[in-house]
Amino acid sequence: MKTFNVISNTLLSENTFKLRVERPKCEILAGQCFNIGLPGLDINREYSMYSSADADYIDFIIRRVEGGLVSERLFDLKVNDKVELDGPYGAFLINEDCIPNNKFMFVATGTGIAPFHSFVSTYSNLDYKVIHGIRLDNESYDYGDYGERYFPCVSKPLNSKNSQRVTDFLQKIEISNNTLVYICGNRNMISDVYDIVHGKGVFGDSIFTETFF
Amino acid sequence: MILFMAKVFLEIASLQKLFFKLVNNMKIAISYPPIINKLGQKAMVSQNRNVQYFKKPTYLLPVTYAQAATWLSELGYEIYWDDGNADLKNLDEWFNDLVDFKPDVVVFESTTPVMKFYWDLTIRLRKALPDTVIIMTGYHSMRMPAETMNNSAVDVVLRSSHVDFALKKFIEYLDQHKSWRLTCPIEGLFIRIGKNDIRDTGSFKQVEPLNTSPIIDRDLVRWKNYAYENGNFLQTPGTYATSVIRDCMFGKCTFCRYNGPDLTFSMMDVEKSLDEYQNLIENYKVKEIFDDSGVWYRGKEARDFAKGIISRGLHKKGCYFGINTRFEYLDEETIKLMAKANFRFILLGYEAADQETLSRLNKGYQLQHVENCLKWMTKYGLHPHLTIMVGYYWQTKDMLDNTVKEVKRIMYSGLARTLQVTLCTPLDYTPYHKECIEKNVLLTEDYDDFDMSKLIVRTPEDHDYYYQAVKDMYSIAFSPRFILRQIIFLFKFRKRDWQFLFVYSLRALRRVRQHIFNLTSHQGE
């Protein structure tokens, strides 16, 4: 049985938390995901890694889903509690050969920012922008880690005049033709964003997607 | 008033369809040729998964292609739903009928073991129909488009698994642009623009809004052809639902075609799927519905679906429901709800009983959770169906023996009701296929040999040992212990258990014999 200790569990906003667990002894690539389960629960769920591929631990940011059997139990975890990890899996990755000659645009909604945080924590030489769709102002998790490269799009901000979605933001900007676009989050957003960036001339081979659900 | 409005709406819809029909007069064939091997078995290319050859009739509705046909028909194109197997045609009859139809476009679905057949077929078809646009789709050609272009008379290779969306966009463009070969901007296509000149329009759109693709028009695809001869139906007529997930929400298993950096998944809304079930039950009198999504809903969507079935009263209409799922996906509460909603057949990819194999395959579950998942399903009266594979290139005698032993234990204890064993065959350039090439364990490069009838990878044990394991596992069905277990189930006084023993078992035994023959015919060679 592959169980790992919880190192910390930190509340980021009302329903979102950062779970830090021991790192399995295996090769892990930025952008990959793990199946997380709890001993005795007999079900698991996939979560993308939030931390650097080189860190001594693994972070996940998780939204607590009402009635969600796994996320609610994970929310309640304390230091030294155990979780089961299966993985890592997935091909939502950055090809390192592309880093010197390309710009990167990361478009996420909510906790879909996890693989992008993992990318920017792992690869220090990325030329990137993060466009993050969130509902409330306080959901800009760890925005300081991206500096001026972070562009929040808040749908329900305190000042409602500033409300915008990632699709509104993308309509307004130019995208250079050497940009690789990564999109992660809910499927409707991915479909809409794909159409916008494709319409702005980004070739299908330069668009990568990962659906969260 | 509401009735009047509904009538007006229907009138407008039919007028709109008539208008489209007048404007769009292109003829499109979605075609499955009857491919028959030396043993007289037919290739089931349409089975939404890997192709297999069957002697006994088995007709499987290709769901995404049926949606494509429906969508194009709604746009007014003349659709020729052309499944040579389901229409009981031989190859010449099928070919002549297709030529007589004189389609403007023919769409084929391909997969590794039938690639060579298709390449030759398109060359023959090109001679008979010189102006027809031939489109090749399917998971093999989408990953190796240049190979198909080089070996066939195909005009377009569709690189998308969203055949409905891609075809809809492409056909509309083709219809309106004479110079489509040079100008078509639609992503995910390989287009022939000259004898040795190909245009690549780039990777396809991976996530499509499934809610906009139509629910299958059952009459258009002659659904009754597929309603009776399907080994997984306990009651007939049965049918496949429009899949709620495309392709798989996990999508990481290395042997599965629903895996790759080019694939992610899309999901249909629960309410739309429920509407289809209601229509199938009330208007088509369907008695069993199977959703062949790589993995069906889980969590909230699974519970909402089950609740929806119950609130609409569809659980009392005598129709069973079936799905594919994964271990560690459904919790007890959800399973209980599904059972209440009259779910029955639950297909689970078990694959092997050793953690090393599961890890190598990226199965994403741990063996210790199998037992409880099956216990919950059995407790609430569901019929779990296990799929197992043998012949992984790393599979040792111990691993295989352990799998056979565990499968026997599960089946004898009544934790699963049916099983299916296949020879693990690398196909469609999946990660497992590529791994076999890289590790140099493939024993053949001839695609005809990839038909799942024999092992084609180098294994630690003699191949006969794996064939024997197939026999051993299928023979469980004939074991007195297994039969006794089914008799014990009768005392639960559930209709489905009685049907299982007295109706389904007799049918299943025929199929078990066929499977044993198909999978072990190379034993001793």
XYZ file of C-alpha atoms in Angstrom:
738
model
C 0.000 0.000 0.000
C 1.476 3.359 -1.033
C 0.607 5.719 1.837
C 2.247 9.035 2.565
C 2.168 11.446 5.486
C 0.454 14.785 5.365
C 3.005 17.540 6.037
C 0.579 20.450 6.183
C -2.937 21.418 5.193
C -3.518 25.142 4.681
C -6.720 27.004 3.955
C -6.319 29.325 0.952
C -9.869 30.596 0.675
C -13.260 29.562 1.994
C -13.375 26.315 0.027
C -9.881 25.824 -1.285
C -6.911 24.401 0.541
C -3.309 23.458 -0.091
C -2.415 19.918 0.908
C 1.278 19.136 1.278
C 2.315 15.471 1.442
C 5.523 13.469 1.440
C 7.039 12.964 -1.972
C 7.020 9.439 -3.427
C 10.429 8.203 -4.509
C 9.957 8.333 -8.264
C 10.504 10.621 -11.220
C 7.858 13.325 -11.360
C 7.389 15.856 -14.138
C 5.852 19.294 -13.728
C 2.231 19.220 -14.843
C 1.568 15.598 -13.926
C -1.186 14.434 -11.626
C -1.717 11.858 -8.917
C -4.701 9.856 -7.782
C -5.278 10.664 -4.127
C -7.237 8.368 -1.872
C -7.619 7.822 1.844
C -6.992 4.550 3.633
C -10.255 2.678 4.044
C -12.246 4.952 1.728
C -11.844 2.782 -1.407
C -12.229 5.654 -3.845
C -9.746 8.161 -5.195
C -9.662 11.312 -7.303
C -7.084 12.853 -9.645
C -5.351 16.083 -8.714
C -2.602 17.911 -10.567
C 0.586 18.674 -8.705
C 0.941 22.315 -7.662
C 4.550 22.257 -6.472
C 7.839 22.156 -8.312
C 8.850 18.810 -9.761
C 12.083 19.116 -7.764
C 10.563 19.851 -4.344
C 10.962 17.439 -1.405
C 7.199 17.363 -1.013
C 4.134 17.459 -3.219
C 1.540 20.191 -2.996
C -1.975 19.995 -4.311
C -4.561 22.737 -4.304
C -7.979 21.296 -3.880
C -11.448 22.746 -3.955
C -13.747 21.328 -1.352
C -16.826 20.104 -3.210
C -20.027 19.988 -1.220
C -20.934 16.331 -0.867
C -17.649 15.346 -2.475
C -16.552 12.282 -0.559
C -12.834 12.635 -1.248
C -12.391 16.408 -1.174
C -14.275 16.775 2.110
C -12.110 14.117 3.779
C -8.949 15.687 2.383
C -10.102 19.035 3.742
C -10.202 17.566 7.238
C -6.736 16.005 7.138
C -4.229 16.919 9.848
C -0.433 16.727 9.955
C 0.815 13.104 9.917
C -2.501 11.723 8.677
C -2.045 9.325 5.758
C -3.063 9.582 2.141
C -2.714 7.070 -0.674
C -1.038 8.287 -3.842
C -1.052 6.608 -7.222
C 0.965 8.083 -10.015
C 2.339 10.315 -11.325
C 0.428 10.286 -14.603
C -0.270 12.514 -17.503
C 1.136 14.173 -20.561
C 0.164 17.782 -19.872
C 3.818 18.730 -19.895
C 6.256 21.296 -21.182
C 8.758 20.155 -23.755
C 11.974 21.712 -22.413
C 13.338 22.098 -25.935
C 10.571 24.620 -26.607
C 11.465 26.899 -23.696
C 14.215 29.017 -25.344
C 12.249 29.921 -28.475
C 8.668 30.204 -27.303
C 6.422 32.297 -25.146
C 3.972 30.454 -22.937
C 0.425 31.463 -22.155
C -1.214 29.614 -19.273
C -4.980 29.980 -19.037
C -6.738 28.514 -16.012
C -9.916 28.661 -14.035
C -9.924 28.057 -10.280
C -7.680 25.223 -9.137
C -6.819 24.584 -12.781
C -3.857 26.834 -12.056
C -2.121 23.903 -10.302
C -0.077 22.569 -13.249
C 0.939 26.126 -14.196
C 2.246 26.840 -10.717
C 4.165 23.589 -11.023
C 5.580 24.697 -14.406
C 6.760 28.110 -13.244
C 8.201 26.677 -10.017
C 10.123 24.066 -11.970
C 11.362 25.987 -15.000
C 12.984 29.277 -14.002
C 13.593 30.411 -17.580
C 9.994 30.409 -18.850
C 8.694 33.471 -20.670
C 5.060 33.230 -19.657
C 1.769 34.872 -18.750
C -0.795 33.362 -16.405
C -4.406 34.281 -17.045
C -6.436 33.070 -14.108
C -10.205 33.008 -14.039
C -11.520 33.204 -10.484
C -14.815 33.991 -8.890
C -13.707 36.156 -5.956
C -10.772 38.500 -5.327
C -9.293 36.272 -2.632
C -8.824 33.302 -4.962
C -5.569 34.586 -6.494
C -3.602 31.876 -4.752
C 0.138 32.602 -4.402
C -0.082 35.357 -7.025
C 3.237 36.723 -5.760
C 4.960 33.658 -7.216
C 4.221 34.940 -10.728
C 5.042 38.633 -10.213
C 3.775 40.830 -13.009
C 3.088 37.853 -15.220
C -0.163 37.093 -13.383
C -3.469 38.407 -14.750
C -6.497 37.597 -12.601
C -9.911 37.696 -14.234
C -12.438 37.988 -11.421
C -16.043 37.258 -12.309
C -17.510 38.506 -9.011
C -15.082 41.138 -7.685
C -15.836 43.483 -4.811
C -16.151 46.258 -7.362
C -18.537 44.729 -9.861
C -17.414 47.145 -12.594
C -14.147 45.226 -12.847
C -15.832 41.897 -13.526
C -14.312 39.960 -16.379
C -13.767 36.385 -17.511
C -10.679 34.891 -19.105
C -12.463 34.948 -22.453
C -13.019 38.740 -22.135
C -9.354 39.208 -21.345
C -8.179 37.069 -24.242
C -10.385 38.889 -26.733
C -8.499 42.088 -25.954
C -4.909 40.948 -26.230
C -2.531 40.114 -29.038
C -0.898 36.704 -29.126
C 2.435 36.379 -30.853
C 2.834 33.503 -33.269
C 5.500 31.737 -31.227
C 3.190 31.339 -28.240
C 2.330 27.927 -26.836
C -1.054 28.072 -25.141
C -1.874 25.766 -22.234
C -5.456 25.681 -20.985
C -6.593 23.961 -17.802
C -9.893 24.048 -15.953
C -13.516 23.444 -16.705
C -14.416 22.090 -20.123
C -16.637 24.923 -21.277
C -13.904 27.462 -20.600
C -11.389 25.277 -22.466
C -13.633 25.030 -25.493
C -14.287 28.793 -25.553
C -10.643 29.733 -25.004
C -9.524 27.324 -27.706
C -11.800 29.043 -30.220
C -10.525 32.486 -29.259
C -6.807 31.705 -29.428
C -7.229 29.624 -32.571
C -9.104 32.550 -34.070
C -6.139 34.755 -33.230
C -3.899 32.562 -35.332
C -2.525 30.048 -32.822
C -2.098 26.745 -34.650
C -3.773 23.683 -33.117
C -0.377 22.052 -32.519
C 0.457 24.921 -30.153
C -2.598 24.492 -27.942
C -2.579 22.003 -25.052
C -5.521 21.268 -22.811
C -6.309 19.497 -19.552
C -9.870 19.207 -18.324
C -10.702 19.454 -14.615
C -14.011 18.193 -13.369
C -51.739 26.865 -26.006
C -48.628 24.851 -25.128
C -49.699 22.145 -27.570
C -50.228 24.736 -30.273
C -46.798 26.251 -29.635
C -45.200 22.800 -29.756
C -46.876 22.093 -33.093
C -45.669 25.411 -34.505
C -42.169 24.668 -33.275
C -42.203 21.240 -34.915
C -43.483 22.728 -38.162
C -40.674 25.276 -38.171
C -38.121 22.546 -37.412
C -39.333 20.341 -40.251
C -39.465 23.290 -42.661
C -35.925 24.169 -41.640
C -34.835 20.577 -42.323
C -36.557 20.623 -45.698
C -34.806 23.884 -46.523
C -31.437 22.406 -45.588
C -32.232 19.343 -47.703
C -32.929 21.488 -50.742
C -29.755 23.496 -50.240
C -27.447 20.675 -49.175
C -27.718 17.844 -51.636
C -24.392 16.179 -50.986
C -24.540 12.427 -50.419
C -22.471 11.076 -47.555
C -21.832 7.428 -46.749
C -20.631 6.422 -43.304
C -19.388 2.976 -44.124
C -18.275 -0.161 -42.355
C -17.328 -2.840 -44.874
C -17.830 -6.441 -43.828
C -14.247 -7.574 -43.238
C -14.097 -11.340 -43.051
C -10.976 -13.325 -42.167
C -9.907 -16.808 -43.296
C -11.940 -18.388 -40.515
C -15.109 -16.697 -41.705
C -15.104 -14.309 -38.745
C -16.171 -10.704 -39.117
C -14.130 -7.779 -37.841
C -16.074 -5.594 -35.448
C -14.488 -2.270 -36.300
C -17.541 -0.452 -35.025
C -17.224 -1.555 -31.430
C -16.047 1.761 -29.995
C -12.896 0.006 -28.797
C -10.305 -2.335 -30.235
C -11.373 -4.428 -33.189
C -12.121 -8.104 -32.627
C -13.235 -10.837 -34.976
C -16.426 -12.730 -34.156
C -18.076 -15.701 -35.794
C -21.335 -15.456 -33.883
C -23.325 -12.410 -34.854
C -22.434 -9.371 -32.768
C -23.451 -5.953 -33.971
C -22.197 -2.900 -32.187
C -23.353 0.634 -32.805
C -20.458 3.049 -33.398
C -21.766 5.821 -31.228
C -19.760 8.859 -32.280
C -20.244 8.019 -35.960
C -23.963 7.681 -35.358
C -23.916 11.180 -33.853
C -21.998 12.421 -36.894
C -24.585 10.862 -39.213
C -27.391 12.431 -37.211
C -25.814 15.860 -37.246
C -25.136 15.818 -40.976
C -28.624 14.552 -41.642
C -30.060 17.403 -39.571
C -28.094 19.784 -41.767
C -29.871 18.320 -44.761
C -27.203 16.058 -46.217
C -28.318 12.719 -47.574
C -26.850 10.091 -45.272
C -26.217 6.489 -46.208
C -25.722 4.594 -42.935
C -23.769 1.722 -44.328
C -22.823 -0.979 -41.829
C -22.121 -4.027 -43.963
C -21.976 -6.296 -40.935
C -25.241 -5.221 -39.388
C -26.881 -5.280 -42.834
C -25.703 -8.900 -43.282
C -23.953 -8.191 -46.582
C -20.908 -9.867 -48.027
C -18.064 -7.679 -49.221
C -19.073 -7.616 -52.884
C -22.695 -6.795 -52.108
C -21.578 -4.066 -49.768
C -19.138 -2.646 -52.323
C -21.635 -2.685 -55.182
C -24.334 -1.048 -53.090
C -21.952 1.698 -52.045
C -20.904 2.335 -55.635
C -24.555 2.389 -56.716
C -25.269 5.057 -54.100
C -22.605 7.276 -55.763
C -21.644 9.152 -52.615
C -19.889 12.498 -52.739
C -18.117 11.561 -49.512
C -17.312 8.218 -47.893
C -16.214 8.025 -44.264
C -14.371 4.978 -42.908
C -13.238 4.099 -39.398
C -9.886 2.382 -39.114
C -7.820 0.599 -36.524
C -4.498 -1.218 -36.683
C -5.481 -4.769 -37.706
C -7.637 -3.606 -40.604
C -5.394 -0.853 -41.955
C -4.031 -2.882 -44.851
C -7.529 -3.946 -45.819
C -8.675 -0.335 -45.846
C -5.715 0.927 -47.831
C -6.433 -1.634 -50.579
C -10.145 -0.965 -50.389
C -9.739 2.776 -50.939
C -7.611 2.129 -54.023
C -10.331 -0.153 -55.412
C -13.016 2.340 -54.475
C -11.141 5.208 -56.110
C -11.315 3.357 -59.438
C -15.058 2.843 -59.071
C -15.801 6.309 -57.688
C -13.127 8.650 -59.041
C -14.739 11.861 -57.773
C -15.746 10.725 -54.307
C -13.910 12.265 -51.360
C -12.656 9.419 -49.171
C -12.154 10.260 -45.495
C -10.281 7.970 -43.137
C -10.913 8.308 -39.418
C -10.021 6.233 -36.389
C -7.324 6.033 -33.774
C -4.664 4.354 -35.908
C -4.772 6.737 -38.837
C -5.166 9.791 -36.607
C -1.822 8.946 -35.022
C -0.134 7.884 -38.272
C -1.807 10.077 -40.901
C 1.127 10.211 -43.305
C 1.306 6.416 -43.417
C -2.317 6.176 -44.558
C -1.819 8.939 -47.102
C 1.184 7.108 -48.542
C -0.498 3.726 -48.764
C -4.021 4.491 -49.854
C -6.260 6.584 -52.079
C -7.631 8.486 -49.112
C -8.242 12.210 -49.619
C -8.477 13.274 -45.999
C -7.326 11.769 -42.730
C -9.260 13.059 -39.768
C -6.945 13.388 -36.792
C -9.711 14.064 -34.307
C -11.526 11.655 -32.038
C -14.451 14.087 -32.204
C -15.596 12.629 -35.506
C -19.011 14.300 -35.257
C -17.657 17.802 -34.700
C -14.798 17.443 -37.162
C -16.995 15.998 -39.912
C -19.687 18.597 -39.420
C -17.173 21.429 -39.775
C -15.350 19.804 -42.662
C -18.378 18.742 -44.705
C -19.917 22.194 -44.453
C -16.662 23.706 -45.680
C -16.251 21.130 -48.432
C -19.790 21.813 -49.580
C -19.144 25.510 -50.000
C -15.582 25.667 -51.297
C -14.410 24.099 -54.532
C -10.776 24.740 -53.642
C -11.167 23.186 -50.185
C -7.979 21.152 -50.488
C -5.915 24.316 -50.564
C -7.962 26.577 -48.350
C -9.682 24.507 -45.666
C -8.699 26.050 -42.314
C -10.352 23.439 -40.114
C -7.933 22.005 -37.616
C -7.114 18.304 -37.311
C -6.961 17.319 -40.988
C -4.413 15.766 -43.314
C -5.519 16.753 -46.823
C -4.192 15.379 -50.091
C -3.567 18.253 -52.476
C -1.498 16.421 -55.052
C -0.064 12.991 -55.662
C 2.748 13.513 -53.178
C 1.604 16.701 -51.587
C -0.192 16.802 -48.239
C -1.579 19.685 -46.189
C -1.558 19.352 -42.407
C -3.978 21.700 -40.662
C -2.540 20.966 -37.230
C -3.790 19.298 -34.127
C -7.528 19.102 -33.571
C -9.646 20.811 -30.966
C -9.456 18.487 -27.987
C -12.386 19.613 -25.904
C -15.677 20.047 -27.705
C -18.990 21.049 -26.132
C -20.670 17.647 -26.262
C -24.052 19.166 -25.537
C -24.115 20.633 -29.028
C -23.637 17.285 -30.769
C -27.047 15.725 -31.311
C -28.465 12.680 -29.643
C -28.377 9.744 -32.072
C -31.243 9.481 -34.547
C -32.113 5.836 -33.951
C -34.139 5.459 -37.113
C -31.380 6.852 -39.299
C -28.891 4.253 -38.023
C -31.483 1.463 -38.043
C -31.042 0.823 -34.347
C -32.845 -2.519 -34.343
C -29.943 -4.037 -36.291
C -27.887 -3.613 -33.128
C -30.568 -4.321 -30.575
C -30.437 -8.097 -30.235
C -27.055 -9.620 -31.031
C -24.874 -8.201 -28.298
C -23.401 -10.478 -25.657
C -23.753 -7.945 -22.888
C -27.526 -7.476 -23.069
C -29.521 -9.464 -20.546
C -32.755 -8.208 -22.074
C -33.513 -7.135 -25.597
C -34.043 -4.918 -27.422
C -30.996 -3.190 -26.050
C -29.072 -0.224 -27.301
C -26.044 1.944 -26.738
C -26.715 5.397 -25.351
C -25.090 8.475 -26.790
C -21.911 8.455 -24.709
C -21.828 10.998 -21.907
C -18.032 11.109 -21.794
C -15.655 11.318 -24.709
C -13.339 9.541 -24.598
C -12.358 8.772 -21.009
C -12.140 11.056 -18.002
C -9.107 9.189 -16.687
C -7.367 8.643 -20.019
C -4.017 7.486 -18.663
C -4.035 3.681 -19.161
C -1.100 2.982 -21.458
C -2.738 0.200 -23.487
C -5.937 2.119 -24.214
C -6.587 4.109 -27.358
C -8.171 6.798 -25.188
C -4.775 7.970 -24.037
C -2.281 10.413 -25.419
C -1.053 13.967 -25.161
C -3.496 14.821 -27.951
C -6.537 13.631 -26.016
C -8.466 14.970 -23.089
C -12.102 14.422 -22.328
C -15.436 16.131 -22.858
C -18.668 15.552 -20.949
C -22.363 15.766 -21.778
C -24.842 17.217 -19.290
C -26.815 14.801 -17.153
C -30.203 16.190 -18.176
C -29.519 15.723 -21.871
C -28.568 12.105 -21.315
C -31.644 11.544 -19.149
C -33.841 12.915 -21.933
C -32.369 10.367 -24.305
C -32.960 7.491 -21.883
C -36.554 8.584 -21.435
C -37.067 8.695 -25.196
C -35.466 5.273 -25.688
C -37.566 3.672 -22.978
C -40.889 5.324 -23.726
C -40.811 5.554 -27.504
C -38.495 2.756 -28.556
C -39.416 0.332 -25.746
C -35.765 -0.418 -25.069
C -35.078 -2.927 -22.286
C -31.371 -2.417 -21.725
C -29.215 0.672 -22.297
C -25.443 0.599 -22.195
C -23.280 3.703 -22.156
C -19.924 2.777 -23.679
C -18.070 5.916 -22.556
C -14.494 4.985 -21.633
C -15.543 5.774 -18.083
C -19.038 6.905 -17.203
C -19.916 9.711 -14.776
C -18.777 9.535 -11.184
C -19.430 11.553 -8.029
C -22.088 14.231 -8.281
C -22.962 13.574 -11.942
C -23.395 9.843 -11.299
C -25.694 10.543 -8.354
C -27.634 13.215 -10.239
C -28.137 10.811 -13.139
C -29.405 8.016 -10.887
C -31.686 10.446 -9.052
C -32.956 11.724 -12.397
C -33.826 8.212 -13.552
C -35.733 7.655 -10.316
C -37.531 11.010 -10.316
C -38.697 10.417 -13.894
C -39.940 6.959 -12.928
C -37.701 5.294 -15.511
C -36.381 2.793 -12.968
C -39.776 1.101 -12.941
C -40.044 0.563 -16.679
C -38.189 -2.752 -16.727
C -35.116 -1.374 -18.457
C -31.615 -2.146 -17.179
C -28.711 0.258 -17.460
C -25.035 -0.499 -17.901
C -21.781 1.443 -17.869
C -17.999 1.224 -17.866
C -16.324 2.426 -14.716
C -13.043 2.093 -12.832
C -12.099 0.723 -9.466
C -11.947 3.491 -6.848
C -14.380 5.683 -8.833
C -17.784 4.915 -7.337
C -18.506 5.013 -3.615
C -21.066 2.906 -1.799
C -23.714 5.626 -1.657
C -23.518 6.187 -5.400
C -23.613 2.465 -6.141
C -26.666 2.077 -3.917
C -28.430 4.887 -5.777
C -27.501 3.391 -9.138
C -28.888 0.030 -8.073
C -32.120 1.717 -7.036
C -32.248 3.330 -10.472
C -32.089 -0.162 -12.039
C -28.479 -0.187 -13.147
C -27.264 -3.725 -13.681
C -24.196 -4.301 -15.891
C -21.013 -2.646 -14.646
C -17.884 -3.211 -16.675
C -14.614 -2.798 -14.774
C -11.094 -2.988 -16.175
C -9.336 -5.330 -13.756
C -6.516 -6.212 -16.197
C -4.279 -8.162 -13.780
C -3.927 -9.090 -10.136
C -0.445 -7.748 -9.511
C 0.343 -4.175 -8.586
C 3.418 -4.058 -10.810
C 1.330 -4.623 -13.917
C -1.278 -2.098 -12.801
C 1.472 0.468 -12.224
C 3.107 -0.214 -15.573
C -0.268 0.177 -17.250
C -1.008 3.401 -15.325
C -4.288 1.889 -14.203
C -4.579 4.336 -11.331
C -6.046 2.037 -8.734
C -4.691 -0.159 -5.979
C -5.579 -3.809 -5.677
C -6.655 -3.656 -2.061
C -9.687 -1.607 -3.091
C -11.056 -4.128 -5.574
C -12.757 -6.259 -2.973
C -14.892 -3.541 -1.397
C -15.925 -2.052 -4.716
C -17.149 -5.452 -5.905
C -18.788 -6.189 -2.551
C -20.807 -2.968 -2.742
C -21.902 -3.710 -6.267
C -22.908 -7.257 -5.467
C -24.604 -6.226 -2.232
C -26.959 -3.933 -4.128
C -27.614 -6.393 -6.934
C -25.408 -5.017 -9.696
C -23.672 -7.433 -12.044
C -19.959 -6.560 -12.201
C -18.195 -7.678 -15.370
C -14.399 -7.923 -15.192
C -12.098 -7.397 -18.129
C -8.728 -9.088 -17.862
C -5.780 -9.133 -20.218
C -2.959 -11.627 -20.477
C 0.334 -11.576 -22.306
C 1.959 -8.301 -21.261
C 5.570 -8.448 -22.357
C 6.696 -8.403 -18.722
C 4.128 -10.870 -17.363
C 5.904 -13.696 -15.528
C 4.490 -17.090 -14.658
C 3.908 -15.947 -11.064
C 2.053 -12.839 -12.185
C -0.140 -14.814 -14.542
C -0.824 -17.635 -12.066
C -1.760 -15.091 -9.462
C -4.172 -13.366 -11.851
C -5.879 -16.658 -12.749
C -6.119 -17.586 -9.070
C -7.559 -14.221 -8.064
C -10.049 -14.166 -10.920
C -11.270 -17.625 -9.927
C -11.637 -16.535 -6.330
C -13.626 -13.446 -7.313
C -15.907 -15.342 -9.670
C -16.506 -18.301 -7.328
C -17.305 -15.992 -4.440
C -19.900 -14.177 -6.537
C -18.149 -10.812 -6.423
C -18.320 -10.586 -10.205
C -20.851 -12.185 -12.547
C -19.154 -12.234 -15.924
C -15.712 -11.725 -17.345
C -13.905 -11.120 -20.566
C -10.308 -12.089 -21.224
C -8.281 -10.676 -24.084
C -4.716 -11.043 -25.281
C -2.981 -7.754 -24.605
C -2.231 -6.524 -28.112
C -0.471 -3.258 -28.815
C -2.713 -1.221 -31.107
C -3.267 2.213 -32.568
C 0.121 3.572 -31.454
C -0.962 3.833 -27.850
C 1.785 4.389 -25.266
C 1.900 0.595 -24.742
C 2.271 0.060 -28.494
C 5.118 2.577 -28.672
C 6.709 1.018 -25.583
C 6.665 -2.405 -27.273
C 8.366 -0.910 -30.323
C 10.988 0.884 -28.214
C 11.714 -2.204 -26.120
C 11.934 -4.286 -29.273
C 9.486 -6.903 -27.994
C 7.115 -6.832 -30.973
C 7.336 -10.059 -32.952
C 5.720 -8.701 -36.095
C 5.239 -5.459 -37.958
C 2.486 -6.827 -40.167
C -0.690 -5.041 -39.112
C -2.773 -8.068 -40.085
C -1.204 -9.856 -37.122
C -2.585 -7.282 -34.673
C -6.073 -8.803 -34.690
C -5.967 -9.907 -31.023
C -6.165 -13.570 -32.007
C -2.600 -14.330 -30.937
C 0.177 -12.899 -28.832
C 2.531 -10.736 -30.841
C 4.980 -9.686 -28.144
C 7.922 -11.532 -26.679
C 6.906 -12.802 -23.232
C 8.806 -14.383 -20.324
C 6.877 -17.652 -20.750
C 5.972 -19.662 -23.807
C 2.834 -18.211 -25.435
C 0.949 -21.442 -24.829
C 1.070 -20.715 -21.123
C -0.931 -17.518 -21.665
C -3.411 -19.219 -23.985
C -3.968 -21.838 -21.289
C -4.651 -19.052 -18.787
C -7.325 -17.672 -21.133
C -8.919 -21.110 -21.271
C -8.738 -21.497 -17.498
C -10.453 -18.200 -16.872
C -13.207 -18.659 -19.444
C -13.771 -22.193 -18.173
C -14.916 -20.747 -14.854
C -18.327 -20.380 -16.534
C -18.618 -24.185 -16.764
C -17.510 -24.836 -13.199
C -20.064 -26.331 -10.751
C -18.818 -23.881 -8.101
C -19.659 -20.927 -10.317
C -23.041 -22.354 -11.288
C -23.841 -23.094 -7.650
C -23.008 -19.489 -6.806
C -25.492 -18.313 -9.420
C -28.142 -20.620 -7.938
C -27.539 -19.103 -4.504
C -28.164 -15.668 -6.003
C -31.674 -16.841 -6.936
C -32.642 -16.719 -3.280
C -32.284 -12.952 -3.342
C -35.443 -13.121 -5.490
C -34.276 -10.519 -7.930
C -35.617 -10.873 -11.457
C -32.230 -10.133 -12.966
C -30.590 -13.077 -11.169
C -33.178 -15.482 -12.552
C -32.751 -14.027 -16.014
C -29.002 -14.280 -15.617
C -29.091 -17.995 -14.886
C -31.869 -19.152 -17.154
C -31.698 -16.826 -20.147
C -28.337 -15.161 -20.303
C -26.165 -18.089 -19.230
C -27.261 -20.281 -22.116
C -26.505 -17.508 -24.571
C -23.261 -16.664 -22.829
C -21.981 -20.233 -22.964
C -22.072 -20.117 -26.764
C -20.052 -16.950 -26.671
C -17.605 -18.321 -24.104
C -16.852 -21.231 -26.422
C -16.315 -18.768 -29.242
C -13.960 -16.644 -27.147
C -11.934 -19.669 -26.094
C -11.646 -20.727 -29.729
C -10.709 -17.240 -30.938
C -8.097 -16.607 -28.311
C -6.429 -19.978 -28.193
C -6.483 -21.094 -31.813
C -2.738 -20.464 -32.015
C -1.993 -22.678 -29.006
C 0.608 -25.277 -29.841
C 1.851 -23.517 -32.969
